[in-house]
Amino acid sequence: MNFSEVFKQSNQLCRVSPDGKYLATCVQYRLVVRDVNTLQILHLYTCLDQIVHMEWSSDSLFILCAMYKRGLVQVWSLEQPDWYCKIDEGSIGLVSSRWSPDGRHILNTTEFHLRVTVWSLCTKAVSYIKYPKACQKGKYVSVCMCFSARGLHFETETQDLAGVEWSPNGCVLAVWDSCLEYKVLLYSLDGRLLSTFSAYEWSLGIKSLAWSPSSQFLAIGSYDGKVRILNHITWKKVTEFDHPASINNTKAVVYKEVERKPVVGSADLFIQQRITMGSTLFNTQSKYEICPLPVQVPVVKPDLDRANPKVGVSSMAFSSDNRYLATKNDNMACVVWVWDMQRLGLLAVLEQTSAVRCFQWDPRRPRLALCTGNAKLYLWSPAGCVSVQVPAEGGFQVQSVTWHCSGDSLILLGKEQLCLCYMEVGEEEEEEEDDDDVK
């Protein structure tokens, strides 16, 4: 496992192109495009203001840069570096800007969600969608555009529609209600209601939702701390996963991160004090230990009188082979749970020393990467766990991780920096751990 040098970035804006060839990063008002293999700068673009959103087109030929405060969007071309497009929304404002799936239209959402403006890069035509519902991650756009293209409009059987999610095969649309009512509705492409699912009433309901890559399973994370799995044939619940405070499942392995500080002799104390705080030389090291059962998981009691209480399953992700599901329950912020979807049971629990910021599956292998806001990268596979110190100077703290589409490298984002972690070709580091990593 090797690491690149550290590069600057702003607002966590770092994206690999869909074809995997380029790495785009934003530094204030500059857009930098590098070769993902050599990290050499290929293009350098200057925007009119600080960039707050950046996105690749689906064919990797264009990059969109949005400056919401000024209501501006600039589009840059990789094939024709001298060409650019500027879209000014004017006084109506701008809160979101996204590419359409064809990579030739831009969808801008105005302030107060009064409308979505659709701009065509090919014909310069403009069209509007009035009063869109403000759902998660701008996904209301996908509903409006897809159904409008077919001339189909219908009302959903929800009190206050909170989110939508297409199945990966594009055949089913999952729609769910606000957290005040537990309801998931599944629609076909022609607008037919296929099924409705509700687990309980009179309590906070759905917090997250995730499809398996094969579209065979739909996982629903709830405020009651459980994940319910629906099958794609009958849309009935096949099982539910709980996140208990006490783990005594003999088929599950509990990995606990244990920190250890380097032993420094008295003769080295003076040297240590003169080394900058950002140095990795004297950073706290960590390793995983397998805990004997039963294990008590640290639980934080949420304040239910405050808005958005830290409770319920907020994060879920399926592995690329559909075999595993990773989850996080918010009142157990330091713990990631890994479930086996073949035997429908708990497989592993990773207890970290700090709250988990982000986790993501390798797009090619059953390998999970996660970070906790420190100078370490954590990896899990069916063979075990490993904790890796990021050898970057200057106090690099990993805030998020993103896999390259090949699965051969990871992008590690700090607050204002980034670096790449390269997996050696054919390397399965989790299967060849040192005794110090897992014991």
Short mmCIF file of C-alpha atoms in Angstrom, two decimals:
data_model
loop_
_atom_site.label_atom_id
_atom_site.label_comp_id
_atom_site.label_asym_id
_atom_site.label_seq_id
_atom_site.Cartn_x
_atom_site.Cartn_y
_atom_site.Cartn_z
CA MET A 1 0.00 0.00 0.00
CA ASN A 2 1.49 3.31 -1.11
CA PHE A 3 0.44 6.94 -0.65
CA SER A 4 0.80 9.94 -2.94
CA GLU A 5 1.96 13.36 -1.94
CA VAL A 6 -0.60 15.75 -0.45
CA PHE A 7 -2.52 18.20 -2.66
CA LYS A 8 -4.73 21.16 -1.78
CA GLN A 9 -8.51 21.11 -2.15
CA SER A 10 -11.47 23.21 -0.97
CA ASN A 11 -14.95 22.26 0.26
CA GLN A 12 -14.23 18.53 -0.13
CA LEU A 13 -14.53 19.01 -3.91
CA CYS A 14 -12.59 16.15 -5.44
CA ARG A 15 -14.12 13.86 -8.07
CA VAL A 16 -12.83 11.05 -10.29
CA SER A 17 -14.26 11.14 -13.81
CA PRO A 18 -16.79 8.39 -14.63
CA ASP A 19 -14.30 6.77 -17.03
CA GLY A 20 -11.70 6.69 -14.26
CA LYS A 21 -9.03 8.60 -16.22
CA TYR A 22 -9.08 12.01 -14.55
CA LEU A 23 -9.09 13.53 -11.08
CA ALA A 24 -10.74 16.94 -10.72
CA THR A 25 -10.18 19.08 -7.63
CA CYS A 26 -11.24 22.59 -6.66
CA VAL A 27 -9.00 25.05 -4.86
CA GLN A 28 -11.01 28.18 -4.08
CA TYR A 29 -11.97 29.52 -7.55
CA ARG A 30 -9.64 27.23 -9.54
CA LEU A 31 -10.53 23.88 -11.10
CA VAL A 32 -7.57 21.51 -11.49
CA VAL A 33 -7.78 18.39 -13.69
CA ARG A 34 -5.06 15.75 -13.27
CA ASP A 35 -4.19 12.44 -14.83
CA VAL A 36 -5.38 9.95 -12.22
CA ASN A 37 -2.33 7.70 -12.72
CA THR A 38 0.51 10.23 -12.84
CA LEU A 39 -1.27 13.08 -10.98
CA GLN A 40 0.20 15.48 -13.52
CA ILE A 41 -1.90 18.60 -14.16
CA LEU A 42 -3.63 18.40 -17.56
CA HIS A 43 -5.96 21.40 -17.36
CA LEU A 44 -6.31 24.43 -15.10
CA TYR A 45 -9.50 26.50 -15.25
CA THR A 46 -10.34 29.74 -13.45
CA CYS A 47 -13.91 30.41 -12.34
CA LEU A 48 -15.54 33.74 -11.53
CA ASP A 49 -15.89 33.01 -7.81
CA GLN A 50 -15.22 30.34 -5.22
CA ILE A 51 -16.59 26.96 -6.33
CA VAL A 52 -19.07 25.32 -3.97
CA HIS A 53 -20.19 22.41 -6.18
CA MET A 54 -18.41 20.46 -8.91
CA GLU A 55 -19.64 17.55 -11.01
CA TRP A 56 -18.53 15.51 -14.05
CA SER A 57 -20.81 14.84 -17.00
CA SER A 58 -21.65 11.17 -17.51
CA ASP A 59 -19.28 10.85 -20.50
CA SER A 60 -16.35 12.57 -18.69
CA LEU A 61 -16.13 15.30 -21.35
CA PHE A 62 -17.46 18.25 -19.33
CA ILE A 63 -17.19 19.56 -15.78
CA LEU A 64 -19.82 21.70 -14.08
CA CYS A 65 -18.78 24.26 -11.46
CA ALA A 66 -21.47 26.05 -9.44
CA MET A 67 -21.20 29.28 -7.43
CA TYR A 68 -24.52 29.41 -5.60
CA LYS A 69 -24.18 32.80 -3.89
CA ARG A 70 -23.72 34.51 -7.24
CA GLY A 71 -26.28 32.33 -9.03
CA LEU A 72 -23.63 31.22 -11.53
CA VAL A 73 -22.73 27.95 -13.24
CA GLN A 74 -19.69 27.50 -15.47
CA VAL A 75 -19.12 24.45 -17.66
CA TRP A 76 -15.68 23.46 -18.96
CA SER A 77 -14.73 21.10 -21.78
CA LEU A 78 -11.81 18.67 -21.65
CA GLU A 79 -11.75 18.19 -25.42
CA GLN A 80 -11.83 21.94 -26.13
CA PRO A 81 -10.10 23.73 -23.23
CA ASP A 82 -10.84 27.17 -24.72
CA TRP A 83 -14.60 26.51 -24.80
CA TYR A 84 -16.78 27.25 -21.82
CA CYS A 85 -20.41 27.92 -20.94
CA LYS A 86 -21.73 30.38 -18.36
CA ILE A 87 -25.25 30.21 -16.95
CA ASP A 88 -26.50 33.12 -14.85
CA GLU A 89 -29.75 32.52 -12.96
CA GLY A 90 -29.93 36.18 -11.94
CA SER A 91 -32.01 37.46 -9.07
CA ILE A 92 -34.09 34.28 -8.78
CA GLY A 93 -31.08 32.63 -7.11
CA LEU A 94 -29.55 29.17 -7.21
CA VAL A 95 -29.42 26.43 -4.58
CA SER A 96 -28.58 23.33 -6.65
CA SER A 97 -27.04 22.47 -10.01
CA ARG A 98 -26.85 18.97 -11.51
CA TRP A 99 -26.17 17.19 -14.79
CA SER A 100 -28.88 15.23 -16.55
CA PRO A 101 -28.02 11.58 -17.27
CA ASP A 102 -27.20 12.37 -20.93
CA GLY A 103 -24.52 14.86 -19.92
CA ARG A 104 -25.86 17.55 -22.25
CA HIS A 105 -28.43 19.25 -20.02
CA ILE A 106 -27.99 21.12 -16.75
CA LEU A 107 -30.73 21.24 -14.12
CA ASN A 108 -30.65 24.31 -11.88
CA THR A 109 -32.89 24.66 -8.85
CA THR A 110 -33.82 28.20 -7.83
CA GLU A 111 -34.14 29.55 -4.30
CA PHE A 112 -37.24 28.46 -2.36
CA HIS A 113 -37.55 25.62 -4.94
CA LEU A 114 -39.79 27.72 -7.15
CA ARG A 115 -38.66 25.87 -10.27
CA VAL A 116 -36.04 23.71 -11.93
CA THR A 117 -34.53 25.28 -15.04
CA VAL A 118 -33.31 22.81 -17.68
CA TRP A 119 -30.56 24.20 -19.90
CA SER A 120 -29.49 22.42 -23.09
CA LEU A 121 -25.82 22.68 -24.04
CA CYS A 122 -26.57 21.48 -27.57
CA THR A 123 -29.53 23.63 -28.65
CA LYS A 124 -29.36 26.35 -25.94
CA ALA A 125 -33.04 25.66 -25.32
CA VAL A 126 -34.49 26.33 -21.86
CA SER A 127 -37.43 24.61 -20.18
CA TYR A 128 -38.89 24.71 -16.69
CA ILE A 129 -40.35 22.42 -14.05
CA LYS A 130 -42.41 24.44 -11.59
CA TYR A 131 -42.60 23.96 -7.84
CA PRO A 132 -40.50 20.79 -7.46
CA LYS A 133 -40.62 18.93 -4.16
CA ALA A 134 -37.37 19.37 -2.23
CA CYS A 135 -36.31 15.77 -1.60
CA GLN A 136 -32.97 14.36 -0.51
CA LYS A 137 -29.91 15.00 -2.71
CA GLY A 138 -31.98 16.68 -5.40
CA LYS A 139 -33.55 13.37 -6.39
CA TYR A 140 -36.90 14.97 -7.07
CA VAL A 141 -35.28 16.03 -10.33
CA SER A 142 -34.93 12.43 -11.49
CA VAL A 143 -38.63 11.83 -10.88
CA CYS A 144 -39.80 14.91 -12.72
CA MET A 145 -37.54 14.45 -15.70
CA CYS A 146 -38.02 10.73 -16.14
CA PHE A 147 -41.79 10.72 -15.82
CA SER A 148 -42.27 13.94 -17.76
CA ALA A 149 -40.32 12.48 -20.66
CA ARG A 150 -42.92 9.73 -20.82
CA GLY A 151 -45.82 12.15 -20.48
CA LEU A 152 -46.76 10.58 -17.17
CA HIS A 153 -47.75 12.46 -14.02
CA PHE A 154 -49.32 10.99 -10.90
CA GLU A 155 -49.78 11.69 -7.22
CA THR A 156 -48.09 9.47 -4.68
CA GLU A 157 -49.97 8.07 -1.72
CA THR A 158 -47.87 9.96 0.82
CA GLN A 159 -48.65 12.65 3.37
CA ASP A 160 -45.38 14.50 2.78
CA LEU A 161 -43.06 12.84 0.26
CA ALA A 162 -39.53 12.87 1.71
CA GLY A 163 -37.37 10.95 -0.77
CA VAL A 164 -37.14 8.83 -3.91
CA GLU A 165 -34.65 6.20 -5.02
CA TRP A 166 -34.48 4.36 -8.35
CA SER A 167 -33.56 0.68 -8.28
CA PRO A 168 -30.18 0.11 -9.99
CA ASN A 169 -31.87 -1.69 -12.91
CA GLY A 170 -34.14 1.33 -13.42
CA CYS A 171 -37.35 -0.70 -13.20
CA VAL A 172 -38.74 0.33 -9.80
CA LEU A 173 -39.01 3.64 -8.01
CA ALA A 174 -39.03 3.60 -4.20
CA VAL A 175 -40.82 6.56 -2.61
CA TRP A 176 -41.01 7.17 1.11
CA ASP A 177 -42.92 9.47 3.42
CA SER A 178 -41.59 11.92 5.98
CA CYS A 179 -40.17 10.61 9.24
CA LEU A 180 -43.54 11.24 10.90
CA GLU A 181 -45.14 8.33 9.03
CA TYR A 182 -43.53 4.97 8.24
CA LYS A 183 -44.45 4.29 4.63
CA VAL A 184 -42.53 3.06 1.56
CA LEU A 185 -44.28 2.91 -1.81
CA LEU A 186 -42.90 1.05 -4.83
CA TYR A 187 -43.92 2.17 -8.34
CA SER A 188 -43.35 0.67 -11.77
CA LEU A 189 -42.19 2.72 -14.77
CA ASP A 190 -45.79 3.23 -15.92
CA GLY A 191 -46.80 4.65 -12.54
CA ARG A 192 -48.51 1.57 -11.14
CA LEU A 193 -48.28 1.11 -7.38
CA LEU A 194 -46.58 -2.27 -6.93
CA SER A 195 -46.57 -2.46 -3.16
CA THR A 196 -46.70 -0.50 0.08
CA PHE A 197 -44.70 -1.29 3.19
CA SER A 198 -45.16 0.04 6.71
CA ALA A 199 -43.41 -1.46 9.75
CA TYR A 200 -45.15 0.48 12.53
CA GLU A 201 -47.21 3.58 13.36
CA TRP A 202 -47.19 6.54 15.76
CA SER A 203 -43.43 6.87 15.98
CA LEU A 204 -40.53 8.29 13.95
CA GLY A 205 -40.24 6.18 10.81
CA ILE A 206 -37.77 5.96 7.92
CA LYS A 207 -34.29 7.51 8.13
CA SER A 208 -32.46 5.91 5.18
CA LEU A 209 -32.97 3.58 2.25
CA ALA A 210 -30.61 1.58 0.01
CA TRP A 211 -30.98 -0.80 -2.94
CA SER A 212 -28.67 -3.76 -3.45
CA PRO A 213 -26.70 -3.51 -6.75
CA SER A 214 -28.75 -6.38 -8.22
CA SER A 215 -32.04 -4.66 -7.26
CA GLN A 216 -33.07 -7.87 -5.46
CA PHE A 217 -33.09 -6.33 -1.98
CA LEU A 218 -34.31 -3.03 -0.59
CA ALA A 219 -32.91 -2.09 2.82
CA ILE A 220 -34.89 0.37 4.96
CA GLY A 221 -33.16 2.02 7.91
CA SER A 222 -35.47 3.24 10.65
CA TYR A 223 -35.45 5.47 13.71
CA ASP A 224 -36.10 2.42 15.89
CA GLY A 225 -32.53 1.26 15.19
CA LYS A 226 -33.51 -1.59 12.87
CA VAL A 227 -32.95 -2.38 9.19
CA ARG A 228 -35.73 -4.15 7.35
CA ILE A 229 -34.99 -6.06 4.14
CA LEU A 230 -37.62 -6.37 1.40
CA ASN A 231 -37.36 -8.83 -1.51
CA HIS A 232 -38.00 -7.81 -5.13
CA ILE A 233 -40.53 -10.54 -5.91
CA THR A 234 -43.27 -10.02 -3.34
CA TRP A 235 -41.91 -6.79 -1.76
CA LYS A 236 -42.44 -8.40 1.64
CA LYS A 237 -40.03 -8.27 4.54
CA VAL A 238 -37.61 -11.21 4.50
CA THR A 239 -35.73 -10.26 7.66
CA GLU A 240 -34.80 -7.40 9.94
CA PHE A 241 -31.44 -6.53 11.48
CA ASP A 242 -31.25 -5.05 14.97
CA HIS A 243 -28.33 -3.15 16.51
CA PRO A 244 -28.24 -4.38 20.12
CA ALA A 245 -26.11 -2.78 22.82
CA SER A 246 -24.96 -6.24 23.90
CA ILE A 247 -23.58 -8.60 21.24
CA ASN A 248 -23.54 -12.32 21.98
CA ASN A 249 -23.99 -13.71 18.45
CA THR A 250 -21.43 -16.52 18.15
CA LYS A 251 -21.40 -16.23 14.34
CA ALA A 252 -20.24 -12.61 14.50
CA VAL A 253 -16.70 -11.31 15.04
CA VAL A 254 -16.28 -8.10 17.03
CA TYR A 255 -13.17 -6.07 16.16
CA LYS A 256 -12.23 -3.34 18.60
CA GLU A 257 -9.73 -0.61 17.75
CA VAL A 258 -7.09 -0.27 20.46
CA GLU A 259 -4.79 2.73 20.49
CA ARG A 260 -1.18 2.66 21.53
CA LYS A 261 1.21 5.57 21.76
CA PRO A 262 4.84 5.13 20.71
CA VAL A 263 7.15 4.52 23.62
CA VAL A 264 9.52 7.47 23.91
CA GLY A 265 12.58 7.40 26.14
CA SER A 266 13.51 10.37 28.30
CA ALA A 267 16.38 11.16 25.95
CA ASP A 268 13.89 11.55 23.10
CA LEU A 269 11.42 13.80 24.92
CA PHE A 270 13.29 16.96 24.05
CA ILE A 271 13.38 15.91 20.37
CA GLN A 272 9.67 15.07 20.43
CA GLN A 273 8.77 18.46 21.87
CA ARG A 274 10.66 20.23 19.10
CA ILE A 275 8.92 18.26 16.35
CA THR A 276 5.88 20.02 14.90
CA MET A 277 2.45 18.90 15.95
CA GLY A 278 1.66 17.85 12.38
CA SER A 279 4.40 15.23 12.24
CA THR A 280 3.33 11.59 11.98
CA LEU A 281 6.45 10.38 13.81
CA PHE A 282 4.85 10.40 17.25
CA ASN A 283 1.20 9.92 16.24
CA THR A 284 -0.92 7.45 18.17
CA GLN A 285 -0.88 4.04 16.50
CA SER A 286 -3.80 1.64 16.59
CA LYS A 287 -4.64 -1.97 15.92
CA TYR A 288 -7.71 -4.22 16.01
CA GLU A 289 -8.33 -6.85 18.63
CA ILE A 290 -10.98 -9.55 18.47
CA CYS A 291 -13.16 -9.30 21.55
CA PRO A 292 -14.55 -12.34 23.39
CA LEU A 293 -18.33 -12.46 23.62
CA PRO A 294 -20.50 -10.98 24.97
CA VAL A 295 -19.47 -7.45 24.04
CA GLN A 296 -21.08 -4.22 25.24
CA VAL A 297 -21.24 -1.60 22.48
CA PRO A 298 -20.93 2.06 23.57
CA VAL A 299 -24.32 3.75 23.29
CA VAL A 300 -25.07 7.46 23.50
CA LYS A 301 -28.50 8.32 24.85
CA PRO A 302 -30.09 10.79 22.41
CA ASP A 303 -31.93 13.93 23.43
CA LEU A 304 -35.37 13.21 22.01
CA ASP A 305 -36.59 16.72 22.83
CA ARG A 306 -34.25 18.24 20.24
CA ALA A 307 -34.69 18.25 16.48
CA ASN A 308 -32.92 15.53 14.49
CA PRO A 309 -31.99 13.31 17.44
CA LYS A 310 -28.89 11.14 17.03
CA VAL A 311 -30.81 7.90 16.82
CA GLY A 312 -31.69 5.43 14.08
CA VAL A 313 -29.95 3.93 11.06
CA SER A 314 -28.65 6.79 8.92
CA SER A 315 -26.05 5.04 6.73
CA MET A 316 -26.28 1.79 4.74
CA ALA A 317 -24.32 0.39 1.82
CA PHE A 318 -24.30 -2.93 -0.05
CA SER A 319 -21.07 -4.48 -1.33
CA SER A 320 -20.70 -4.67 -5.10
CA ASP A 321 -21.29 -8.45 -5.11
CA ASN A 322 -24.54 -8.05 -3.09
CA ARG A 323 -23.08 -10.34 -0.42
CA TYR A 324 -22.68 -7.85 2.44
CA LEU A 325 -24.50 -4.87 3.92
CA ALA A 326 -22.76 -2.28 6.10
CA THR A 327 -24.82 -0.13 8.48
CA LYS A 328 -24.41 2.56 11.11
CA ASN A 329 -26.83 3.35 13.92
CA ASP A 330 -26.49 6.99 14.99
CA ASN A 331 -26.61 6.46 18.75
CA MET A 332 -23.73 3.99 18.31
CA ALA A 333 -21.62 6.42 16.30
CA CYS A 334 -18.31 4.57 16.77
CA VAL A 335 -19.59 1.27 15.39
CA VAL A 336 -20.01 -0.18 11.88
CA TRP A 337 -22.06 -3.36 11.47
CA VAL A 338 -21.49 -5.81 8.60
CA TRP A 339 -24.29 -8.24 7.70
CA ASP A 340 -24.11 -11.39 5.58
CA MET A 341 -26.92 -11.26 3.02
CA GLN A 342 -26.67 -14.96 2.16
CA ARG A 343 -27.37 -16.24 5.64
CA LEU A 344 -29.16 -13.01 6.64
CA GLY A 345 -27.24 -12.53 9.85
CA LEU A 346 -24.58 -10.44 11.57
CA LEU A 347 -21.05 -11.17 10.36
CA ALA A 348 -18.79 -8.51 11.88
CA VAL A 349 -18.81 -5.46 14.14
CA LEU A 350 -16.11 -2.79 13.99
CA GLU A 351 -15.85 -0.67 17.13
CA GLN A 352 -13.70 2.42 16.58
CA THR A 353 -12.22 4.79 19.17
CA SER A 354 -13.91 7.77 17.45
CA ALA A 355 -17.17 8.38 15.59
CA VAL A 356 -17.24 6.95 12.08
CA ARG A 357 -17.34 9.76 9.50
CA CYS A 358 -17.67 7.75 6.31
CA PHE A 359 -17.57 4.21 4.93
CA GLN A 360 -17.61 2.93 1.36
CA TRP A 361 -17.30 -0.43 -0.40
CA ASP A 362 -14.65 -1.25 -2.97
CA PRO A 363 -16.54 -1.25 -6.32
CA ARG A 364 -14.84 -4.49 -7.42
CA ARG A 365 -14.20 -6.52 -4.26
CA PRO A 366 -15.91 -7.18 -0.92
CA ARG A 367 -13.68 -4.68 0.89
CA LEU A 368 -14.92 -1.85 3.10
CA ALA A 369 -12.98 1.36 3.75
CA LEU A 370 -13.85 3.75 6.57
CA CYS A 371 -12.47 6.79 8.39
CA THR A 372 -13.05 8.52 11.71
CA GLY A 373 -11.52 11.96 11.23
CA ASN A 374 -8.01 11.02 12.35
CA ALA A 375 -4.80 10.21 10.44
CA LYS A 376 -5.76 6.59 9.78
CA LEU A 377 -7.48 4.53 7.11
CA TYR A 378 -9.39 1.42 8.14
CA LEU A 379 -10.17 -1.56 5.90
CA TRP A 380 -12.37 -4.61 6.44
CA SER A 381 -12.75 -7.75 4.34
CA PRO A 382 -14.14 -11.21 5.15
CA ALA A 383 -10.57 -12.12 6.17
CA GLY A 384 -10.27 -9.44 8.85
CA CYS A 385 -9.46 -5.79 9.62
CA VAL A 386 -6.46 -3.52 9.30
CA SER A 387 -5.64 -0.02 10.55
CA VAL A 388 -3.23 1.97 8.38
CA GLN A 389 -1.45 5.17 9.38
CA VAL A 390 -1.54 7.79 6.61
CA PRO A 391 2.09 8.95 6.27
CA ALA A 392 1.24 12.55 5.40
CA GLU A 393 2.83 15.46 7.22
CA GLY A 394 0.99 18.57 8.35
CA GLY A 395 -1.72 17.00 10.50
CA PHE A 396 -3.67 15.28 7.70
CA GLN A 397 -7.03 14.13 9.12
CA VAL A 398 -9.11 11.83 6.92
CA GLN A 399 -12.66 13.22 6.71
CA SER A 400 -13.98 11.04 3.88
CA VAL A 401 -12.89 8.23 1.58
CA THR A 402 -13.81 7.47 -2.04
CA TRP A 403 -12.79 4.44 -4.10
CA HIS A 404 -11.55 4.73 -7.66
CA CYS A 405 -13.87 2.81 -10.00
CA SER A 406 -11.13 0.19 -10.55
CA GLY A 407 -10.84 -0.53 -6.82
CA ASP A 408 -7.07 -0.11 -7.10
CA SER A 409 -6.86 3.18 -5.21
CA LEU A 410 -8.63 5.35 -2.65
CA ILE A 411 -9.00 9.12 -2.47
CA LEU A 412 -8.55 10.38 1.09
CA LEU A 413 -9.96 13.83 1.77
CA GLY A 414 -8.88 16.00 4.68
CA LYS A 415 -10.26 19.40 5.60
CA GLU A 416 -8.17 21.25 3.02
CA GLN A 417 -5.99 18.51 1.56
CA LEU A 418 -6.19 15.21 -0.26
CA CYS A 419 -3.95 12.28 -1.05
CA LEU A 420 -4.32 8.98 -2.88
CA CYS A 421 -3.79 5.55 -1.38
CA TYR A 422 -2.70 2.93 -3.91
CA MET A 423 -3.37 -0.76 -3.43
CA GLU A 424 -0.62 -2.85 -4.98
CA VAL A 425 -1.72 -4.87 -8.02
CA GLY A 426 -3.30 -8.10 -6.88
CA GLU A 427 -2.91 -7.06 -3.27
CA GLU A 428 -5.45 -8.27 -0.77
CA GLU A 429 -4.00 -6.54 2.23
CA GLU A 430 -6.75 -7.66 4.56
CA GLU A 431 -5.89 -11.28 3.89
CA GLU A 432 -2.20 -10.80 4.65
CA GLU A 433 -2.30 -8.77 7.84
CA ASP A 434 0.44 -8.63 10.41
CA ASP A 435 -0.25 -10.09 13.81
CA ASP A 436 -0.20 -6.52 15.13
CA ASP A 437 -3.26 -5.55 13.09
CA VAL A 438 -5.66 -8.28 14.20
CA LYS A 439 -5.11 -10.77 16.96
#
